[in-house]
Coordinates of N, CA and C in Angstrom, one line a residue:
X1 N 0.9 -1.2 0.0 CA 0.0 0.0 0.0 C 0.9 1.2 0.0
X2 N 0.7 2.2 -0.9 CA 1.5 3.4 -0.9 C 0.9 4.4 0.0
X3 N 1.7 5.5 0.2 CA 1.2 6.5 1.2 C -0.1 7.2 0.8
X4 N -0.3 7.4 -0.5 CA -1.6 8.0 -0.9 C -2.8 7.1 -0.5
X5 N -2.7 5.7 -0.8 CA -3.7 4.8 -0.4 C -3.9 4.8 1.1
X6 N -2.8 4.8 1.9 CA -2.9 4.9 3.3 C -3.7 6.1 3.8
X7 N -3.3 7.3 3.2 CA -3.9 8.6 3.6 C -5.4 8.5 3.2
X8 N -5.7 8.0 2.1 CA -7.1 7.9 1.6 C -7.9 7.0 2.6
X9 N -7.4 5.8 3.0 CA -8.1 4.9 3.9 C -8.3 5.6 5.2
X10 N -7.3 6.2 5.8 CA -7.4 6.9 7.0 C -8.4 8.0 7.0
X11 N -8.4 8.8 5.9 CA -9.3 9.8 5.7 C -10.8 9.3 5.7
X12 N -11.0 8.3 5.0 CA -12.3 7.7 4.9 C -12.7 7.2 6.3
X13 N -11.8 6.5 7.0 CA -12.1 6.0 8.3 C -12.4 7.1 9.3
X14 N -11.7 8.2 9.2 CA -12.0 9.3 10.1 C -13.3 9.9 9.9
X15 N -13.7 10.0 8.6 CA -15.0 10.5 8.2 C -16.1 9.6 8.7
X16 N -15.9 8.3 8.5 CA -16.9 7.3 8.9 C -17.0 7.3 10.5
X17 N -15.9 7.5 11.1 CA -15.8 7.4 12.6 C -16.7 8.4 13.2
X18 N -16.9 9.6 12.5 CA -17.7 10.6 13.1 C -19.2 10.3 13.1
X19 N -19.6 9.4 12.2 CA -21.0 9.1 12.1 C -21.4 8.0 13.0
X20 N -22.6 8.1 13.5 CA -23.2 7.0 14.4 C -23.6 5.9 13.4
X21 N -23.7 4.7 14.0 CA -24.3 3.5 13.3 C -25.6 3.3 13.9
X22 N -26.6 3.2 13.0 CA -28.0 2.8 13.5 C -28.3 1.4 13.1
X23 N -28.8 0.6 14.0 CA -29.3 -0.7 13.7 C -30.8 -0.6 13.9
X24 N -31.5 -1.7 13.7 CA -32.9 -1.8 13.9 C -33.3 -1.3 15.3
X25 N -32.5 -1.7 16.3 CA -32.9 -1.3 17.7 C -31.9 -0.5 18.4
X26 N -30.8 -0.2 17.8 CA -29.7 0.5 18.6 C -29.1 1.7 17.8
X27 N -28.4 2.5 18.6 CA -27.6 3.6 18.1 C -26.2 3.2 18.6
X28 N -25.2 3.2 17.8 CA -23.8 3.0 18.2 C -23.1 4.3 17.9
X29 N -22.4 4.8 19.0 CA -21.7 6.1 18.8 C -20.4 6.0 19.6
X30 N -19.5 6.9 19.2 CA -18.2 6.9 19.9 C -18.4 7.3 21.4
X31 N -17.5 6.8 22.2 CA -17.5 7.2 23.6 C -17.1 8.7 23.8
X32 N -17.6 9.2 24.9 CA -17.1 10.5 25.5 C -16.8 10.3 26.9
X33 N -16.2 11.2 27.6 CA -15.9 11.1 29.0 C -17.2 11.0 29.8
X34 N -18.3 11.5 29.3 CA -19.6 11.5 30.0 C -20.1 10.0 30.1
X35 N -19.5 9.1 29.4 CA -19.9 7.7 29.5 C -19.3 6.9 30.7
X36 N -18.5 7.6 31.5 CA -17.8 6.9 32.6 C -18.7 6.1 33.5
X37 N -19.8 6.8 34.0 CA -20.7 6.1 35.0 C -21.3 4.8 34.4
X38 N -21.8 4.9 33.2 CA -22.4 3.7 32.6 C -21.4 2.6 32.3
X39 N -20.3 3.0 31.8 CA -19.2 2.0 31.5 C -18.6 1.4 32.8
X40 N -18.4 2.2 33.8 CA -17.9 1.7 35.1 C -18.9 0.8 35.7
X41 N -20.2 1.1 35.6 CA -21.2 0.1 36.2 C -21.1 -1.2 35.5
X42 N -21.1 -1.1 34.2 CA -21.0 -2.4 33.3 C -19.8 -3.2 33.8
X43 N -18.6 -2.6 33.8 CA -17.4 -3.4 34.0 C -17.2 -3.8 35.5
X44 N -18.0 -3.2 36.4 CA -17.9 -3.6 37.8 C -18.8 -4.8 38.2
X45 N -19.6 -5.2 37.2 CA -20.6 -6.3 37.4 C -19.8 -7.6 37.3
X46 N -19.7 -8.4 38.4 CA -19.0 -9.6 38.4 C -19.5 -10.7 37.4
X47 N -20.8 -10.7 37.2 CA -21.4 -11.6 36.2 C -21.0 -11.2 34.8
X48 N -20.9 -10.0 34.5 CA -20.5 -9.5 33.2 C -19.1 -9.9 32.8
X49 N -18.2 -9.7 33.8 CA -16.7 -10.0 33.5 C -16.3 -11.4 33.8
X50 N -17.2 -12.2 34.2 CA -16.9 -13.6 34.6 C -16.1 -14.3 33.5
X51 N -16.5 -14.1 32.2 CA -15.8 -14.8 31.1 C -14.8 -13.9 30.4
X52 N -14.6 -12.7 30.9 CA -13.7 -11.8 30.2 C -12.4 -11.7 31.0
X53 N -12.4 -11.2 32.2 CA -11.2 -11.1 33.0 C -11.4 -11.9 34.3
X54 N -12.6 -12.1 34.7 CA -12.9 -12.7 35.9 C -12.9 -11.8 37.1
X55 N -12.4 -10.6 36.9 CA -12.3 -9.6 38.0 C -13.0 -8.3 37.6
X56 N -14.0 -7.9 38.4 CA -14.6 -6.6 38.2 C -13.6 -5.5 38.2
X57 N -13.9 -4.5 37.3 CA -13.0 -3.3 37.2 C -13.3 -2.3 38.2
X58 N -12.3 -1.6 38.7 CA -12.5 -0.4 39.6 C -13.0 0.7 38.7
X59 N -13.5 1.8 39.3 CA -13.8 3.0 38.6 C -12.6 3.5 37.8
X60 N -11.4 3.5 38.5 CA -10.2 4.0 37.9 C -9.8 3.1 36.7
X61 N -10.0 1.8 36.8 CA -9.7 0.9 35.6 C -10.6 1.2 34.5
X62 N -11.9 1.5 34.8 CA -12.9 1.8 33.8 C -12.6 3.1 33.1
X63 N -12.1 4.1 33.9 CA -11.7 5.4 33.3 C -10.5 5.1 32.3
X64 N -9.5 4.3 32.7 CA -8.4 4.1 31.8 C -8.9 3.4 30.5
X65 N -9.9 2.4 30.7 CA -10.4 1.8 29.5 C -11.1 2.8 28.6
X66 N -11.9 3.7 29.2 CA -12.7 4.7 28.5 C -11.7 5.6 27.7
X67 N -10.6 6.0 28.3 CA -9.6 6.8 27.6 C -9.0 6.0 26.5
X68 N -8.8 4.7 26.6 CA -8.2 3.9 25.5 C -9.2 3.8 24.4
X69 N -10.5 3.7 24.7 CA -11.5 3.7 23.6 C -11.4 5.0 22.8
X70 N -11.4 6.1 23.5 CA -11.3 7.4 22.8 C -10.0 7.5 22.0
X71 N -9.0 7.1 22.6 CA -7.6 7.2 22.0 C -7.5 6.3 20.8
X72 N -8.1 5.2 20.8 CA -8.1 4.2 19.7 C -8.5 4.9 18.4
X73 N -9.7 5.6 18.5 CA -10.2 6.3 17.4 C -9.2 7.3 16.9
X74 N -8.6 8.0 17.8 CA -7.6 9.1 17.4 C -6.4 8.5 16.7
X75 N -5.9 7.4 17.3 CA -4.6 6.8 16.7 C -4.8 6.0 15.5
X76 N -6.0 5.2 15.5 CA -6.1 4.2 14.4 C -7.3 4.4 13.5
X77 N -8.2 5.3 13.8 CA -9.4 5.6 13.0 C -10.4 4.4 13.1
X78 N -10.3 3.7 14.1 CA -11.4 2.7 14.5 C -11.3 2.4 16.0
X79 N -12.3 1.8 16.5 CA -12.4 1.6 17.9 C -13.7 1.0 18.4
X80 N -14.1 1.3 19.6 CA -15.3 0.8 20.2 C -16.4 1.9 20.2
X81 N -17.6 1.4 20.2 CA -18.8 2.2 20.2 C -19.6 2.0 21.5
X82 N -20.2 3.0 22.0 CA -21.3 2.8 23.0 C -22.5 2.3 22.3
X83 N -23.2 1.3 22.8 CA -24.5 0.9 22.3 C -25.6 1.4 23.1
X84 N -26.5 2.1 22.5 CA -27.7 2.7 23.2 C -28.9 2.2 22.6
X85 N -30.0 2.0 23.4 CA -31.3 1.7 22.9 C -31.8 2.9 22.0
X86 N -32.2 2.5 20.8 CA -32.5 3.5 19.8 C -33.7 4.4 20.3
X87 N -34.7 3.7 20.9 CA -35.9 4.4 21.3 C -35.7 5.2 22.6
X88 N -34.9 4.7 23.6 CA -34.9 5.3 24.9 C -33.5 6.0 25.2
X89 N -32.5 5.7 24.4 CA -31.1 6.2 24.7 C -30.5 5.5 25.9
X90 N -31.1 4.4 26.4 CA -30.5 3.7 27.6 C -29.2 3.0 27.1
X91 N -28.2 3.1 28.0 CA -26.9 2.4 27.7 C -27.1 0.9 27.7
X92 N -26.7 0.2 26.7 CA -26.9 -1.3 26.5 C -25.5 -2.0 26.6
X93 N -24.4 -1.4 26.2 CA -23.2 -2.1 26.2 C -22.1 -1.4 25.4
X94 N -21.1 -2.1 25.0 CA -20.0 -1.6 24.2 C -19.6 -2.7 23.2
X95 N -19.4 -2.2 22.0 CA -19.0 -3.1 20.9 C -17.9 -2.4 20.0
X96 N -16.9 -3.1 19.6 CA -16.0 -2.5 18.7 C -14.8 -3.3 18.2
X97 N -13.9 -2.6 17.6 CA -12.7 -3.2 17.0 C -11.5 -2.5 17.6
X98 N -10.5 -3.3 17.8 CA -9.3 -2.8 18.4 C -8.0 -3.5 17.9
X99 N -6.9 -2.9 18.2 CA -5.6 -3.5 18.0 C -4.9 -3.5 19.3
X100 N -5.1 -4.5 20.1 CA -4.6 -4.5 21.5 C -3.1 -4.9 21.6
X101 N -2.5 -5.3 20.5 CA -1.1 -5.8 20.6 C -0.9 -6.8 21.7
X102 N -1.8 -7.7 21.7 CA -1.8 -8.8 22.7 C -0.5 -9.6 22.7
X103 N 0.0 -9.8 23.9 CA 1.1 -10.7 24.1 C 0.6 -12.1 24.3
X104 N 0.4 -12.7 23.2 CA -0.2 -14.1 23.2 C 0.4 -15.0 22.1
X105 N 0.3 -16.3 22.3 CA 0.7 -17.2 21.3 C -0.5 -18.1 21.0
X106 N -0.8 -18.2 19.7 CA -0.1 -17.6 18.6 C -0.5 -16.1 18.5
X107 N 0.2 -15.3 17.8 CA 0.0 -13.9 17.6 C -1.3 -13.7 16.8
X108 N -2.1 -12.7 17.1 CA -3.2 -12.4 16.3 C -2.9 -11.6 15.1
X109 N -1.6 -11.2 15.0 CA -1.1 -10.4 13.8 C -1.8 -9.1 13.7
X110 N -1.8 -8.6 12.5 CA -2.3 -7.2 12.3 C -3.9 -7.1 12.2
X111 N -4.5 -8.3 12.3 CA -6.0 -8.3 12.1 C -6.7 -7.5 13.2
X112 N -7.7 -6.7 12.9 CA -8.5 -6.1 14.0 C -9.2 -7.2 14.8
X113 N -9.3 -6.9 16.1 CA -10.0 -7.8 17.0 C -11.3 -7.2 17.4
X114 N -12.4 -7.9 17.2 CA -13.7 -7.4 17.6 C -14.0 -7.9 19.0
X115 N -14.7 -7.1 19.7 CA -15.2 -7.5 21.1 C -16.5 -6.8 21.4
X116 N -17.2 -7.4 22.3 CA -18.5 -6.9 22.7 C -18.8 -7.3 24.1
X117 N -19.6 -6.5 24.8 CA -20.0 -6.7 26.1 C -21.4 -6.0 26.3
X118 N -22.4 -6.7 26.7 CA -23.7 -6.2 26.9 C -24.1 -6.2 28.4
X119 N -24.8 -5.1 28.8 CA -25.2 -5.1 30.2 C -26.2 -6.2 30.5
X120 N -26.4 -6.6 31.7 CA -27.3 -7.7 32.0 C -28.7 -7.5 31.5
X121 N -29.2 -6.3 31.6 CA -30.6 -6.0 31.1 C -30.7 -6.1 29.6
X122 N -29.6 -6.1 28.9 CA -29.6 -6.1 27.4 C -29.3 -7.5 26.9
X123 N -29.0 -8.5 27.7 CA -28.6 -9.8 27.2 C -29.9 -10.7 26.9
X124 N -29.6 -11.6 26.0 CA -30.7 -12.6 25.7 C -31.7 -12.0 24.7
X125 N -31.4 -10.9 24.0 CA -32.4 -10.3 23.1 C -31.8 -10.2 21.7
X126 N -30.6 -10.7 21.5 CA -30.0 -10.7 20.1 C -29.3 -9.4 19.8
X127 N -29.2 -8.5 20.8 CA -28.5 -7.2 20.6 C -27.0 -7.3 20.3
X128 N -26.4 -8.3 21.0 CA -24.9 -8.4 20.7 C -24.8 -8.9 19.2
X129 N -25.5 -9.8 18.8 CA -25.5 -10.3 17.4 C -25.7 -9.1 16.4
X130 N -26.7 -8.3 16.7 CA -27.1 -7.2 15.8 C -26.0 -6.1 15.8
X131 N -25.4 -5.8 16.9 CA -24.4 -4.7 16.9 C -23.1 -5.2 16.4
X132 N -22.7 -6.5 16.7 CA -21.5 -7.0 16.1 C -21.6 -7.0 14.6
X133 N -22.8 -7.4 14.0 CA -23.0 -7.4 12.6 C -22.8 -6.0 12.0
X134 N -23.3 -5.0 12.8 CA -23.2 -3.6 12.3 C -21.7 -3.1 12.3
X135 N -21.0 -3.5 13.4 CA -19.5 -3.2 13.5 C -18.8 -3.8 12.4
X136 N -19.1 -5.1 12.1 CA -18.4 -5.8 11.0 C -18.7 -5.2 9.6
X137 N -20.0 -4.8 9.4 CA -20.3 -4.1 8.2 C -19.5 -2.8 8.0
X138 N -19.4 -2.0 9.2 CA -18.5 -0.8 9.1 C -17.1 -1.2 8.8
X139 N -16.6 -2.2 9.4 CA -15.2 -2.7 9.1 C -15.0 -3.1 7.7
X140 N -15.9 -3.9 7.2 CA -15.8 -4.3 5.8 C -15.8 -3.1 4.8
X141 N -16.5 -2.1 5.2 CA -16.6 -0.9 4.3 C -15.3 0.0 4.4
X142 N -14.9 0.2 5.7 CA -13.9 1.2 5.9 C -12.5 0.8 6.2
X143 N -12.3 -0.5 6.6 CA -10.9 -1.0 6.9 C -10.4 -1.9 5.8
X144 N -9.1 -1.9 5.6 CA -8.5 -2.7 4.5 C -8.3 -4.2 5.0
X145 N -8.6 -4.5 6.2 CA -8.3 -5.8 6.8 C -9.1 -6.9 6.1
X146 N -8.4 -7.9 5.7 CA -9.1 -9.1 5.1 C -9.6 -10.1 6.1
X147 N -9.2 -9.9 7.3 CA -9.5 -10.9 8.4 C -9.8 -10.1 9.7
X148 N -10.8 -10.6 10.4 CA -11.1 -10.0 11.7 C -11.1 -11.2 12.7
X149 N -10.6 -11.0 13.9 CA -10.5 -12.0 14.9 C -11.3 -11.6 16.2
X150 N -11.5 -12.7 17.0 CA -12.0 -12.4 18.3 C -11.5 -13.5 19.2
X151 N -11.4 -13.2 20.5 CA -10.9 -14.3 21.4 C -12.1 -14.4 22.5
X152 N -12.3 -15.7 22.8 CA -13.5 -16.0 23.7 C -13.0 -17.0 24.7
X153 N -13.5 -16.9 25.9 CA -13.2 -17.9 26.9 C -13.9 -19.2 26.5
X154 N -13.2 -20.3 26.5 CA -13.8 -21.6 26.2 C -15.0 -21.8 27.2
X155 N -16.1 -22.2 26.6 CA -17.3 -22.5 27.5 C -18.2 -21.3 27.5
X156 N -17.8 -20.1 27.0 CA -18.7 -19.0 27.0 C -19.6 -19.1 25.7
X157 N -20.6 -20.0 25.9 CA -21.4 -20.4 24.8 C -22.2 -19.2 24.1
X158 N -22.6 -18.3 24.9 CA -23.4 -17.2 24.3 C -22.5 -16.3 23.4
X159 N -21.3 -16.1 23.8 CA -20.4 -15.3 22.9 C -20.0 -16.1 21.7
X160 N -19.8 -17.4 21.9 CA -19.4 -18.2 20.7 C -20.6 -18.2 19.7
X161 N -21.8 -18.3 20.2 CA -23.0 -18.2 19.3 C -23.0 -16.9 18.5
X162 N -22.8 -15.8 19.2 CA -22.7 -14.5 18.6 C -21.7 -14.4 17.5
X163 N -20.5 -14.9 17.8 CA -19.4 -15.0 16.8 C -19.8 -15.8 15.6
X164 N -20.3 -17.0 15.8 CA -20.7 -17.9 14.7 C -21.8 -17.3 13.9
X165 N -22.8 -16.6 14.5 CA -23.9 -16.0 13.7 C -23.4 -14.9 12.8
X166 N -22.2 -14.4 13.2 CA -21.6 -13.3 12.4 C -20.5 -13.8 11.5
X167 N -20.4 -15.1 11.2 CA -19.5 -15.6 10.2 C -18.1 -16.0 10.7
X168 N -17.9 -16.0 12.1 CA -16.6 -16.4 12.6 C -16.6 -18.0 12.7
X169 N -15.4 -18.5 12.5 CA -15.2 -19.9 12.6 C -14.0 -20.1 13.6
X170 N -14.0 -21.2 14.3 CA -12.9 -21.5 15.2 C -11.6 -21.7 14.5
X171 N -10.6 -21.0 15.1 CA -9.3 -21.0 14.5 C -8.2 -21.6 15.4
X172 N -8.7 -22.2 16.5 CA -7.7 -22.9 17.4 C -7.7 -22.1 18.8
X173 N -6.7 -22.5 19.6 CA -6.6 -21.9 20.9 C -5.3 -21.2 21.1
X174 N -5.3 -20.2 21.9 CA -4.1 -19.4 22.2 C -4.0 -19.2 23.7
X175 N -2.8 -18.7 24.1 CA -2.6 -18.4 25.5 C -1.9 -17.0 25.6
X176 N -2.3 -16.3 26.6 CA -1.6 -15.1 26.9 C -0.3 -15.4 27.6
X177 N 0.7 -14.7 27.3 CA 2.1 -15.0 27.9 C 2.1 -15.1 29.4
X178 N 1.3 -14.3 30.1 CA 1.3 -14.2 31.5 C 0.4 -15.2 32.2
X179 N -0.5 -15.9 31.4 CA -1.5 -16.8 31.9 C -1.4 -18.1 31.2
X180 N -1.9 -19.1 31.9 CA -1.9 -20.5 31.3 C -3.3 -20.8 30.8
X181 N -4.3 -20.0 31.1 CA -5.6 -20.3 30.6 C -5.8 -20.1 29.1
X182 N -6.3 -21.1 28.4 CA -6.4 -21.0 27.0 C -7.6 -20.1 26.6
X183 N -7.5 -19.5 25.5 CA -8.6 -18.7 24.9 C -8.9 -19.3 23.5
X184 N -10.2 -19.3 23.1 CA -10.6 -19.7 21.8 C -10.4 -18.5 20.8
X185 N -9.6 -18.8 19.8 CA -9.4 -17.8 18.7 C -10.4 -18.1 17.6
X186 N -11.2 -17.1 17.2 CA -12.1 -17.3 16.1 C -11.8 -16.2 15.1
X187 N -12.0 -16.5 13.8 CA -11.7 -15.6 12.8 C -12.8 -15.6 11.7
X188 N -12.8 -14.4 11.0 CA -13.8 -14.2 10.0 C -13.1 -13.5 8.8
X189 N -13.2 -14.0 7.6 CA -12.6 -13.4 6.5 C -13.6 -12.4 5.9
X190 N -13.1 -11.3 5.4 CA -14.0 -10.3 4.8 C -14.7 -10.9 3.6
X191 N -16.0 -10.7 3.5 CA -16.7 -11.3 2.4 C -16.4 -10.6 1.1
X192 N -16.4 -11.3 0.0 CA -16.2 -10.8 -1.3 C -17.5 -10.1 -1.7
X193 N -17.4 -8.8 -1.9 CA -18.6 -8.0 -2.3 C -18.4 -7.4 -3.6

């Protein structure tokens, strides 16, 4: 890719990043610092993080995560969205794409990693599937990546179903360098359109 193509891609991504994504039932928008309370409440819920880190986040940790969300868009022209109920504006969760530079084996490489987390009141309604599909549609349009990955705790059947419904297939298991617990790596190739 030459510099002109890179500048063009980044320019398109920055333009697209300013726009909200509307699905049938949700609005997906970029985070602001005003989202701290809702995000901190989400990440402090022990049931929500059971399959993610296993440890609820402190308010300070949630603040750092929120700043990473905002900074990801600034640095890479993609990132996470707040998911809100389209009719009421109620916070439902967070969905997005990231480059976490994870220290794991095997490496996820340069592929964007998609992730999602829904508040307890938003689970079991297909909202994760709906918003992940919207994020992938955005990615297919605006990013050059031919492959998207996600990592899921083995046995987290609900997230595995969301991934499979969005075209992900199992790609094997990986491990974080500091941990021995395996994670399921799933991947999705960009559809030919």
